[in-house]
Coordinates of C-alpha atoms in Angstrom, one line a residue:
Chain A
X869 CA -41.0 -5.6 34.8
X870 CA -37.7 -3.7 35.3
X871 CA -35.9 -7.0 35.3
X872 CA -37.4 -7.8 31.9
X873 CA -36.3 -4.5 30.5
X874 CA -32.8 -5.1 31.8
X875 CA -32.7 -8.5 30.0
X876 CA -34.0 -6.8 26.9
X877 CA -31.2 -4.3 27.1
X878 CA -28.6 -6.9 27.6
X879 CA -30.0 -8.9 24.7
X880 CA -29.9 -5.8 22.5
X881 CA -26.3 -5.1 23.5
X882 CA -25.3 -8.6 22.7
X883 CA -27.1 -8.6 19.4
X884 CA -25.4 -5.4 18.3
X885 CA -21.9 -5.9 19.5
X886 CA -21.8 -9.7 19.2
X887 CA -21.5 -10.3 15.5
X888 CA -18.8 -7.8 14.7
X889 CA -16.9 -8.9 17.8
X890 CA -17.1 -12.6 16.8
X891 CA -16.1 -11.8 13.2
X892 CA -13.0 -9.8 14.3
X893 CA -11.9 -12.3 16.8
X894 CA -12.0 -15.0 14.2
X895 CA -10.6 -13.1 11.3
X896 CA -8.3 -10.5 13.0
X897 CA -7.3 -11.7 16.4
X898 CA -6.8 -15.4 15.5
X899 CA -4.7 -14.7 12.4
X900 CA -2.5 -12.3 14.5
X901 CA -2.0 -15.0 17.1
X902 CA -1.2 -17.5 14.4
X903 CA 1.4 -15.2 13.0
X904 CA 3.1 -15.0 16.4
X905 CA 3.1 -18.8 16.7
X906 CA 4.4 -19.1 13.1
X907 CA 7.3 -16.9 13.9
X908 CA 8.5 -19.4 16.4
X909 CA 8.2 -22.5 14.1
X910 CA 10.7 -24.1 11.8
X911 CA 10.5 -23.5 8.1
X912 CA 9.5 -26.5 6.0
X913 CA 11.9 -28.1 3.5
X914 CA 9.8 -26.9 0.5
X915 CA 8.6 -23.7 2.0
X916 CA 5.8 -23.0 4.5
X917 CA 6.2 -24.8 7.8
X918 CA 7.7 -28.0 9.0
X919 CA 5.1 -30.5 10.2
X920 CA 4.3 -30.4 13.9
X921 CA 4.2 -34.2 14.1
X922 CA 7.6 -35.3 13.0
X923 CA 8.3 -38.2 10.7
X924 CA 9.7 -41.1 12.7
X925 CA 13.3 -40.9 11.4
X926 CA 13.7 -37.3 12.4
X927 CA 14.8 -35.9 15.7
X928 CA 11.8 -34.5 17.6
X929 CA 13.5 -31.4 18.8
X930 CA 13.8 -30.1 15.3
X931 CA 10.0 -29.7 15.0
X932 CA 9.2 -27.9 18.2
X933 CA 9.4 -24.2 18.7
X934 CA 12.4 -22.0 18.1
X935 CA 13.6 -18.5 18.1
X936 CA 15.7 -19.2 15.0
X937 CA 13.8 -16.7 12.8
X938 CA 14.6 -13.8 15.2
X939 CA 18.2 -14.9 15.6
X940 CA 18.6 -15.1 11.9
X941 CA 17.4 -11.5 11.7
X942 CA 20.1 -10.2 14.0
X943 CA 22.8 -12.6 12.5
X944 CA 23.2 -10.4 9.4
X945 CA 23.4 -6.6 9.6
X946 CA 21.6 -6.4 6.2
X947 CA 18.2 -6.9 7.8
X948 CA 18.8 -4.3 10.5
X949 CA 19.9 -2.0 7.7
X950 CA 16.7 -2.5 5.8
X951 CA 14.7 -1.7 8.9
X952 CA 16.7 1.5 9.4
X953 CA 16.4 2.4 5.8
X954 CA 12.6 1.9 6.0
X955 CA 12.5 4.2 9.0
X956 CA 14.6 6.8 7.1
X957 CA 12.2 6.7 4.1
X958 CA 9.2 6.9 6.3
X959 CA 10.7 9.9 8.2
X960 CA 11.7 11.7 5.0
X961 CA 8.2 11.1 3.4
X962 CA 6.5 12.4 6.6
X963 CA 8.7 15.5 6.6
X964 CA 8.2 16.3 2.9
X965 CA 4.4 15.7 3.3
X966 CA 4.3 18.1 6.2
X967 CA 6.2 20.8 4.3
X968 CA 3.9 20.4 1.3
X969 CA 0.7 20.0 3.2
X970 CA 1.0 22.8 5.8
X971 CA 0.5 25.9 3.6
X972 CA -2.3 24.2 1.7
X973 CA -4.0 23.2 4.9
X974 CA -3.7 26.8 6.2
X975 CA -5.1 28.2 3.0
X976 CA -8.1 25.8 3.0
X977 CA -8.8 26.5 6.7
X978 CA -8.9 30.2 6.0
X979 CA -11.0 30.1 2.9
X980 CA -14.8 30.7 2.8
X981 CA -16.9 27.7 3.5
X982 CA -17.9 27.1 -0.1
X983 CA -14.4 27.3 -1.5
X984 CA -13.2 25.3 1.5
X985 CA -15.3 22.3 0.7
X986 CA -14.3 22.4 -3.0
X987 CA -10.6 22.5 -2.0
X988 CA -10.9 19.6 0.4
X989 CA -12.7 17.6 -2.3
X990 CA -9.9 18.4 -4.7
X991 CA -7.4 16.9 -2.2
X992 CA -9.5 13.8 -1.7
X993 CA -10.2 13.1 -5.4
X994 CA -6.7 11.9 -6.5
X995 CA -6.4 9.9 -3.3
X996 CA -9.6 8.1 -4.3
X997 CA -8.3 6.9 -7.6
X998 CA -6.6 3.6 -7.7
X999 CA -3.4 3.4 -5.7
X1000 CA -1.4 1.5 -8.3
X1001 CA -2.5 3.9 -11.0
X1002 CA -1.1 6.8 -9.0
X1003 CA 2.2 5.1 -8.7
X1004 CA 2.2 4.1 -12.3
X1005 CA 1.6 7.7 -13.3
X1006 CA 5.1 8.5 -11.9
X1007 CA 6.5 5.6 -13.9
X1008 CA 5.5 7.6 -17.0
X1009 CA 6.7 10.9 -15.7
X1010 CA 10.1 9.7 -14.4
X1011 CA 10.6 7.2 -17.3
X1012 CA 13.7 7.6 -19.5
X1013 CA 11.6 8.7 -22.5
X1014 CA 9.7 11.3 -20.5
X1015 CA 9.8 15.0 -21.1
X1016 CA 11.0 15.5 -17.5
X1017 CA 13.9 13.1 -18.0
X1018 CA 14.9 14.8 -21.2
X1019 CA 14.7 18.2 -19.6
X1020 CA 16.8 17.2 -16.5
X1021 CA 19.4 15.5 -18.6
X1022 CA 19.7 18.4 -21.1
X1023 CA 20.2 20.7 -18.1
X1024 CA 22.8 18.4 -16.5
X1025 CA 24.5 18.0 -19.9
X1026 CA 24.8 21.8 -20.2
X1027 CA 26.8 21.6 -16.9
X1028 CA 28.8 18.7 -18.2
X1029 CA 27.2 16.2 -15.9
X1030 CA 26.5 12.7 -17.1
X1031 CA 22.8 11.9 -17.7
X1032 CA 20.9 10.3 -14.9
X1033 CA 17.9 7.9 -14.7
X1034 CA 15.1 9.2 -12.6
X1035 CA 13.1 6.1 -12.5
X1036 CA 14.3 3.1 -10.4
X1037 CA 16.1 5.3 -7.9
X1038 CA 15.6 6.2 -4.2
X1039 CA 14.4 9.6 -5.5
X1040 CA 11.6 7.9 -7.4
X1041 CA 10.6 5.9 -4.3
X1042 CA 10.4 9.1 -2.2
X1043 CA 8.4 10.9 -4.8
X1044 CA 6.0 8.0 -5.1
X1045 CA 5.6 7.7 -1.3
X1046 CA 4.9 11.4 -0.9
X1047 CA 2.4 11.4 -3.7
X1048 CA 0.5 8.5 -2.4
X1049 CA 0.4 9.7 1.2
X1050 CA 0.0 13.5 0.9
X1051 CA -3.8 13.6 1.5
X1052 CA -3.3 11.8 4.8
X1053 CA -1.3 14.8 6.0
X1054 CA -3.5 17.5 4.5
X1055 CA -6.8 16.3 6.0
X1056 CA -6.0 16.1 9.8
X1057 CA -4.0 19.4 9.5
X1058 CA -6.9 21.2 7.9
X1059 CA -9.3 19.8 10.5
X1060 CA -7.1 21.1 13.2
X1061 CA -6.4 24.5 11.7
X1062 CA -10.0 25.1 10.9
X1063 CA -10.8 25.2 14.6
X1064 CA -8.3 28.0 15.4
X1065 CA -9.9 31.2 16.5
X1066 CA -8.7 33.9 14.0
X1067 CA -8.9 36.6 16.7
X1068 CA -5.8 35.0 18.3
X1069 CA -3.8 36.0 15.2
X1070 CA -5.4 39.5 15.3
X1071 CA -4.4 39.8 18.9
X1072 CA -0.9 38.8 18.2
X1073 CA -0.7 41.3 15.4
X1074 CA -2.0 44.0 17.6
X1075 CA 0.7 43.1 20.1
X1076 CA 3.3 43.7 17.4
X1077 CA 4.0 40.2 16.2
X1078 CA 5.2 40.0 12.6
X1079 CA 4.0 37.3 10.2
X1080 CA 6.7 34.9 11.1
X1081 CA 6.2 35.3 14.9
X1082 CA 2.4 34.9 14.4
X1083 CA 3.0 31.6 12.7
X1084 CA 5.7 30.3 14.9
X1085 CA 4.2 31.3 18.3
X1086 CA 0.5 31.0 17.6
X1087 CA -0.5 28.9 14.7
X1088 CA 2.2 26.2 14.9
X1089 CA 1.9 25.3 18.6
X1090 CA -1.9 25.2 18.3
X1091 CA -1.6 22.9 15.3
X1092 CA 0.6 20.3 16.9
X1093 CA -2.2 17.8 17.5
X1094 CA -2.9 17.9 13.7
X1095 CA 0.8 17.6 12.9
X1096 CA 1.1 14.6 15.1
X1097 CA -2.0 12.8 13.8
X1098 CA -1.1 13.6 10.2
X1099 CA 2.5 12.4 10.7
X1100 CA 1.3 9.1 12.2
X1101 CA -1.1 8.6 9.3
X1102 CA 1.8 9.0 6.9
X1103 CA 4.6 7.4 8.8
X1104 CA 2.9 4.1 9.7
X1105 CA 1.7 3.1 6.2
X1106 CA 4.9 4.1 4.6
X1107 CA 6.8 1.8 7.0
X1108 CA 5.0 -1.2 5.6
X1109 CA 4.7 -0.2 2.0
X1110 CA 6.1 -2.6 -0.7
X1111 CA 4.3 -1.5 -3.9
X1112 CA 6.1 1.8 -4.3
X1113 CA 9.7 0.4 -4.1
X1114 CA 8.5 -2.5 -6.2
X1115 CA 7.3 -0.3 -9.1
X1116 CA 9.4 2.8 -8.8
X1117 CA 12.5 1.6 -7.0
X1118 CA 15.4 -0.2 -8.4
X1119 CA 16.5 -3.7 -7.3
X1120 CA 18.6 -2.2 -4.5
X1121 CA 15.7 -0.3 -3.0
X1122 CA 14.2 -2.9 -0.7
X1123 CA 12.2 -1.9 2.3
X1124 CA 10.7 -4.0 5.2
X1125 CA 7.5 -4.5 3.1
X1126 CA 9.4 -6.0 0.2
X1127 CA 11.3 -8.2 2.5
X1128 CA 8.1 -9.5 4.1
X1129 CA 6.5 -10.0 0.8
X1130 CA 9.4 -12.0 -0.5
X1131 CA 9.3 -14.3 2.5
X1132 CA 5.7 -15.2 1.9
X1133 CA 5.4 -15.2 -1.9
X1134 CA 9.0 -15.7 -3.0
X1135 CA 11.3 -17.8 -0.7
X1136 CA 8.3 -19.1 1.3
X1137 CA 10.1 -18.9 4.6
X1138 CA 7.0 -18.4 6.8
X1139 CA 8.7 -18.3 10.2
X1140 CA 11.1 -15.6 9.0
X1141 CA 8.3 -13.6 7.3
X1142 CA 6.2 -13.8 10.4
X1143 CA 9.1 -12.7 12.6
X1144 CA 9.7 -9.7 10.3
X1145 CA 5.9 -8.9 10.5
X1146 CA 6.0 -9.1 14.3
X1147 CA 8.9 -6.7 14.4
X1148 CA 7.2 -4.4 12.0
X1149 CA 4.1 -4.5 14.3
X1150 CA 6.3 -3.7 17.3
X1151 CA 7.9 -0.8 15.4
X1152 CA 4.4 0.6 14.4
X1153 CA 3.1 0.2 18.0
X1154 CA 6.1 2.1 19.4
X1155 CA 5.8 4.8 16.8
X1156 CA 2.1 5.2 17.6
X1157 CA 2.8 5.1 21.4
X1158 CA 5.5 7.7 21.1
X1159 CA 3.4 10.0 18.9
X1160 CA 0.5 9.8 21.4
X1161 CA 2.9 10.5 24.3
X1162 CA 4.6 13.3 22.5
X1163 CA 1.4 14.9 21.3
X1164 CA 0.0 14.7 24.8
X1165 CA 3.0 16.3 26.5
X1166 CA 3.5 18.9 23.7
X1167 CA -0.2 20.0 23.8
X1168 CA -0.5 19.6 27.5
X1169 CA 2.2 22.2 28.1
X1170 CA 0.3 24.7 26.0
X1171 CA -2.8 24.2 28.2
X1172 CA -1.0 25.3 31.3
Chain B
X855 CA -5.8 37.9 9.2
X856 CA -5.2 38.6 5.5
X857 CA -7.1 36.7 2.9
X858 CA -5.3 35.8 -0.4
X859 CA -1.8 35.6 0.9
X860 CA 0.2 35.2 -2.3
X861 CA 2.8 32.9 -0.8
X862 CA 0.1 30.5 0.5
X863 CA -1.7 30.6 -2.9
X864 CA 1.3 29.8 -4.9
X865 CA 2.3 27.0 -2.5
X866 CA -1.3 25.6 -2.8
X867 CA -1.3 25.8 -6.6
X868 CA 2.0 23.9 -6.7
X869 CA 0.6 21.2 -4.5
X870 CA -2.5 20.9 -6.6
X871 CA -0.4 20.7 -9.7
X872 CA 1.7 18.0 -8.1
X873 CA -1.5 16.1 -7.2
X874 CA -3.2 16.4 -10.6
X875 CA -0.6 16.5 -13.3
X876 CA 0.3 12.7 -13.0
X877 CA -3.4 11.8 -13.3
X878 CA -4.0 14.1 -16.3
X879 CA -1.0 12.5 -18.0
X880 CA -2.4 9.1 -17.6
X881 CA -5.8 10.2 -19.0
X882 CA -4.2 11.9 -22.0
X883 CA -2.0 9.0 -22.8
X884 CA -4.9 6.7 -22.8
X885 CA -5.9 8.4 -26.1
X886 CA -2.4 8.5 -27.5
X887 CA -1.9 6.7 -30.8
X888 CA 1.5 5.3 -29.8
X889 CA 2.8 2.2 -28.0
X890 CA 5.1 4.4 -25.9
X891 CA 4.1 6.6 -23.1
X892 CA 6.4 9.3 -24.4
X893 CA 5.3 11.6 -27.2
X894 CA 1.9 12.6 -28.3
X895 CA 1.3 11.1 -31.7
X896 CA -2.5 11.5 -32.3
X897 CA -5.9 10.7 -30.9
X898 CA -7.2 7.2 -30.8
X899 CA -9.7 5.0 -29.0
X900 CA -7.7 1.9 -29.8
X901 CA -6.6 1.2 -26.2
X902 CA -10.2 1.2 -25.0
X903 CA -11.1 -1.2 -27.8
X904 CA -8.2 -3.4 -26.9
X905 CA -9.3 -3.3 -23.3
X906 CA -12.8 -4.4 -24.1
X907 CA -11.5 -7.3 -26.1
X908 CA -9.2 -8.4 -23.3
X909 CA -11.3 -11.2 -21.8
X910 CA -8.9 -11.8 -18.9
X911 CA -9.3 -8.2 -17.9
X912 CA -13.1 -8.2 -18.2
X913 CA -13.2 -11.4 -16.0
X914 CA -10.9 -9.6 -13.5
X915 CA -13.2 -6.6 -13.4
X916 CA -16.2 -8.8 -12.9
X917 CA -14.5 -10.7 -10.0
X918 CA -13.4 -7.5 -8.4
X919 CA -17.0 -6.1 -8.7
X920 CA -18.3 -9.3 -7.0
X921 CA -15.7 -9.0 -4.2
X922 CA -16.4 -5.3 -3.7
X923 CA -20.2 -5.9 -3.5
X924 CA -19.9 -8.8 -1.0
X925 CA -17.2 -7.1 1.1
X926 CA -19.0 -3.7 1.2
X927 CA -22.3 -5.4 2.1
X928 CA -20.8 -7.4 5.0
X929 CA -18.6 -4.5 6.2
X930 CA -21.5 -2.1 6.2
X931 CA -23.6 -4.5 8.2
X932 CA -20.9 -5.3 10.8
X933 CA -19.5 -1.8 10.7
X934 CA -22.9 -0.2 11.4
X935 CA -23.4 -2.6 14.3
X936 CA -19.9 -1.7 15.6
X937 CA -20.6 2.0 15.3
X938 CA -23.8 1.7 17.2
X939 CA -22.3 -0.5 19.9
X940 CA -19.3 1.7 20.4
X941 CA -21.4 4.8 20.6
X942 CA -24.0 3.4 22.9
X943 CA -22.2 0.9 25.2
X944 CA -19.0 1.4 27.2
X945 CA -17.0 -1.3 25.4
X946 CA -13.3 -1.9 25.8
X947 CA -12.4 -4.6 23.3
X948 CA -14.6 -3.9 20.4
X949 CA -13.3 -0.4 19.6
X950 CA -9.7 -1.7 19.6
X951 CA -10.5 -4.6 17.3
X952 CA -12.5 -2.4 15.0
X953 CA -10.0 0.5 14.6
X954 CA -6.7 -1.3 14.7
X955 CA -7.0 -2.8 11.2
X956 CA -7.6 0.7 9.8
X957 CA -4.5 2.1 11.5
X958 CA -1.9 -0.6 10.9
X959 CA 0.1 -1.2 7.7
X960 CA -2.0 -3.2 5.2
X961 CA 0.7 -5.8 4.6
X962 CA 0.4 -7.1 8.2
X963 CA -3.3 -7.8 7.8
X964 CA -2.7 -9.4 4.4
X965 CA 0.0 -11.7 5.7
X966 CA -1.8 -12.8 8.8
X967 CA -4.9 -13.7 6.9
X968 CA -2.8 -15.6 4.4
X969 CA -1.3 -17.7 7.2
X970 CA -4.6 -18.2 8.9
X971 CA -6.3 -19.5 5.8
X972 CA -3.5 -21.8 4.8
X973 CA -2.7 -23.2 8.2
X974 CA -5.9 -23.2 10.3
X975 CA -8.7 -23.4 7.8
X976 CA -6.7 -25.4 5.3
X977 CA -8.6 -23.4 2.9
X978 CA -7.7 -22.6 -0.7
X979 CA -7.2 -18.9 -1.1
X980 CA -9.5 -17.2 -3.5
X981 CA -12.5 -15.0 -3.7
X982 CA -13.8 -15.9 -0.2
X983 CA -10.5 -15.1 1.6
X984 CA -10.3 -11.8 -0.3
X985 CA -13.9 -10.9 0.7
X986 CA -13.2 -11.7 4.4
X987 CA -9.9 -9.8 4.4
X988 CA -11.5 -6.7 2.8
X989 CA -14.4 -6.9 5.2
X990 CA -12.0 -6.9 8.2
X991 CA -10.4 -3.6 7.3
X992 CA -13.6 -1.9 5.9
X993 CA -15.6 -2.5 9.1
X994 CA -13.5 0.2 10.8
X995 CA -14.2 2.8 8.1
X996 CA -17.9 2.2 8.3
X997 CA -17.9 2.3 12.1
X998 CA -16.0 5.7 12.1
X999 CA -18.6 7.3 9.7
X1000 CA -21.6 5.8 11.6
X1001 CA -20.3 6.8 15.0
X1002 CA -19.5 10.3 13.8
X1003 CA -23.1 10.7 12.7
X1004 CA -24.5 9.3 16.0
X1005 CA -22.3 11.7 18.0
X1006 CA -23.9 14.6 16.3
X1007 CA -27.4 13.6 17.3
X1008 CA -29.7 14.5 20.1
X1009 CA -30.0 11.6 22.5
X1010 CA -33.4 12.7 23.6
X1011 CA -35.0 11.5 20.4
X1012 CA -34.2 7.9 21.4
X1013 CA -35.5 8.4 24.9
X1014 CA -38.7 9.9 23.5
X1015 CA -39.2 6.9 21.4
X1016 CA -38.8 4.6 24.3
X1017 CA -41.1 6.7 26.5
X1018 CA -43.7 6.4 23.9
X1019 CA -43.5 2.6 24.2
X1020 CA -41.2 1.6 21.4
X1021 CA -39.3 -1.6 21.8
X1022 CA -35.5 -1.5 21.2
X1023 CA -36.1 -3.0 17.8
X1024 CA -38.8 -0.5 16.9
X1025 CA -36.7 2.3 18.1
X1026 CA -33.9 1.1 15.9
X1027 CA -36.0 0.5 12.8
X1028 CA -38.2 3.6 13.0
X1029 CA -35.9 6.1 14.6
X1030 CA -32.2 5.2 14.6
X1031 CA -31.9 3.6 11.2
X1032 CA -33.6 6.4 9.2
X1033 CA -31.4 8.9 11.0
X1034 CA -28.1 7.2 10.4
X1035 CA -29.0 6.1 6.8
X1036 CA -26.8 8.7 5.1
X1037 CA -23.8 7.5 7.1
X1038 CA -24.6 3.9 6.4
X1039 CA -24.8 4.6 2.6
X1040 CA -21.6 6.7 2.7
X1041 CA -19.9 3.9 4.6
X1042 CA -21.1 1.3 2.0
X1043 CA -19.8 3.5 -0.9
X1044 CA -16.5 4.0 0.9
X1045 CA -16.1 0.2 1.5
X1046 CA -16.9 -0.5 -2.1
X1047 CA -14.2 2.0 -3.3
X1048 CA -11.7 0.7 -0.8
X1049 CA -12.3 -2.9 -1.8
X1050 CA -12.2 -2.4 -5.5
X1051 CA -9.0 -0.4 -5.3
X1052 CA -7.2 -2.5 -2.7
X1053 CA -4.0 -4.0 -3.9
X1054 CA -1.9 -5.0 -0.9
X1055 CA -4.3 -7.1 0.9
X1056 CA -5.7 -8.7 -2.3
X1057 CA -2.2 -9.5 -3.3
X1058 CA -1.6 -11.7 -0.3
X1059 CA -5.1 -13.3 0.0
X1060 CA -5.8 -14.0 -3.7
X1061 CA -4.3 -17.5 -4.1
X1062 CA -3.7 -18.7 -7.6
X1063 CA -7.2 -18.9 -9.0
X1064 CA -9.3 -16.2 -10.6
X1065 CA -7.9 -12.9 -12.0
X1066 CA -8.5 -9.9 -9.8
X1067 CA -8.4 -6.3 -11.2
X1068 CA -5.7 -4.7 -9.1
X1069 CA -3.5 -7.7 -9.5
X1070 CA -4.0 -7.6 -13.3
X1071 CA -3.1 -4.0 -13.3
X1072 CA 0.0 -4.7 -11.2
X1073 CA 1.1 -7.4 -13.7
X1074 CA 0.5 -5.1 -16.6
X1075 CA 2.6 -2.3 -15.0
X1076 CA 5.4 -4.7 -14.0
X1077 CA 5.6 -6.8 -17.1
X1078 CA 4.2 -5.2 -20.2
X1079 CA 3.4 -1.5 -20.0
X1080 CA 1.0 -0.7 -22.9
X1081 CA -1.3 2.2 -23.0
X1082 CA -4.1 -0.3 -22.2
X1083 CA -3.1 0.4 -18.6
X1084 CA -3.9 4.1 -19.2
X1085 CA -7.3 3.2 -20.5
X1086 CA -8.3 1.0 -17.6
X1087 CA -6.9 3.6 -15.2
X1088 CA -9.0 6.3 -16.8
X1089 CA -12.1 4.2 -16.5
X1090 CA -11.4 3.4 -12.9
X1091 CA -10.8 7.1 -12.1
X1092 CA -14.1 7.9 -13.6
X1093 CA -15.8 5.2 -11.5
X1094 CA -14.3 6.5 -8.3
X1095 CA -15.0 10.1 -9.2
X1096 CA -18.7 9.2 -9.5
X1097 CA -18.7 7.3 -6.2
X1098 CA -17.0 10.1 -4.4
X1099 CA -19.3 12.7 -5.7
X1100 CA -22.4 10.6 -4.7
X1101 CA -20.9 10.1 -1.2
X1102 CA -20.0 13.8 -0.8
X1103 CA -23.6 14.7 -1.8
X1104 CA -25.1 12.3 0.7
X1105 CA -22.9 13.6 3.5
X1106 CA -23.7 17.2 2.8
X1107 CA -27.4 16.5 2.4
X1108 CA -27.2 14.6 5.7
X1109 CA -25.7 17.5 7.6
X1110 CA -28.0 20.1 6.2
X1111 CA -31.1 18.0 7.1
X1112 CA -29.9 17.5 10.6
X1113 CA -32.2 20.2 12.1
X1114 CA -35.4 19.2 10.2
X1115 CA -35.2 15.4 10.0
X1116 CA -35.5 14.3 13.6
X1117 CA -38.7 16.3 14.1
X1118 CA -40.3 14.6 11.1
X1119 CA -39.5 11.0 12.2
X1120 CA -40.5 11.4 15.9
X1121 CA -44.0 12.5 15.6

C-alpha cells in the first residue's frame, strides 16, 4: 500500500519534471556543448566547418581539434579591445540606469498603493513594446533632420563650434542601451525599496540625521541587494547586445555582440564565432558570480 | 518621511518623459503626410494603407503570429510543469536549466541553437527552429510566474485533497490547476509577447525562408526608412498594450481572490 503510493509519487515526479528536463537537455544543453566543440574545430574553406573525415589528399592533422580560434583572438589586440569596450559600455549603461532609476524607484516605493501600481505599469509599458521600435525611435530623435539635432547644432554654432552628428556615434549607442534596459533597473530596485520599514527613516531623523545622511546611511545600504540585482540585469544583456550598435552606432562602434554576429552570418567563421561566444559566456558567468559574492558580503556585513 | 518630495518628483517626471517621448514621436509620425521623419506636414492614413498592401509584411505578421502561438503553447506547458516540479521537489538540475536561458545574453542562445540545427540535426532553419528557440527561453519566464503563485499558497489545501482520497492527477486537475490558472494564463501571454517581439534569437534561427516580422522591421529600419515603419510600430504597440493590460488584470484579480478561492474549490 505504502509502496504503491511511493511509486505513484515517483511516477508523478517523473511525469512533471521529465518533459521540460528532456526538452532543455536536447535544445539547451546539447547546443551549448556543440558550441564548445565547434570552438575547437577548423573553419571550412567556404565557411562553416571543415569536414571531420578528411579527403584523402589532405593531411589528417588539419581536421582534428585545435585551439586556433582562441589563439587568433589573442593574436590581435583589436579583439581584446572590443571586449574591453563592450565592458566599458555595459558599465556606463549600468551606472546611468542606476542614477536614472533610483529616484524613480524611491518615489514609486513611497507612493500609495493605487498610484504605485499605476507607476509600475507605466515603467513596464514602454518596455513591452517591440525592442527594435524602441531603438528606431532614437534613430528619429537623433537623426540629422530632427529637432534635437537642429537645436544642438544651433547652440553649438552660437559658440562657434562645428555641427555634430548625434546619430551613429558612441553617444547614440549609450542612449539606446540605457533606454532599452532602464526598466530592468527600476523594477528590482522598487521591489527592494518597497520592503523598507519607513520608521527607520523616522528614527534616523529623530536622531538628527539630515536628508543626505538618511539616504546615505539608511536607504542606500539597505537597498544594495536591489542595486546588485538590477545592475546584473542591465550589465549582462548589454554585454551581448548587437542590435543597438548596429542601428544607432557608426561603423566604428562594434561590440562583442556584433563581432559574434558577423562570424556566424557574415564571414561564416564558426570556430572563431564559437570561441568568442564561449568567452562572452565566461565573462557573463564571472560577472554574475562576482555580483552574487559582492552582494552577499555587502549585505552580510549589514546584518552583523 | 515626507511625501511629495519635489526633487524626487521632478526626477521621476524626467525619467517618464525619457521613456515615453520616443514612443509618442513614433506614433505621431505614423500619421505624418511626409516621407521624412522630420517635420509635421499634415495628417494622413497613407502609411497604414501602404502597410496593408504590403503582402510581404502581412505574410511576415502571419508567420510571427503562428510562431508566437506555437512557442507560447509549448512554453506554457513545459514552463508550468517546471514551475510545479521546482516548487514541489528538491531538484538540482532542472532549476539551473530553466532559469539560465532567461539570465544569459540572448545572442548566445541564438548562436548555439543555430549551430545545433545546422550541425547535428542537419536541419534547414525555419519556422520550426524559431519555435524551438523561443520555447527554450520562454519556459523560464512561465516557470517564474507559476512558481511565484505556488509559493503564495497554503500547502494544506493539497494535503486535504489527498486525505480525502484524491489521486495525484485528481489533486492536480481539481485543486492545483484551477488555483494556478491565472499564473498559467499570465505566463502564456508573456511568452506570446516575448516571442512576437523577439529579434535577436529569431535573427539567428530564421534561416533564409519565410519572412518574419521582427526581421522585416529590422530590414526596413536598416535599408529603407519610410513612415510605414512607424505605422507597423504603432500597431504592434497597441497589440502589446492590450496584452499587458489583460495580463495585469489577471494578476491583480488572482491576488485579490487569494483568500476566497481555495475555500471554494476544496469543499
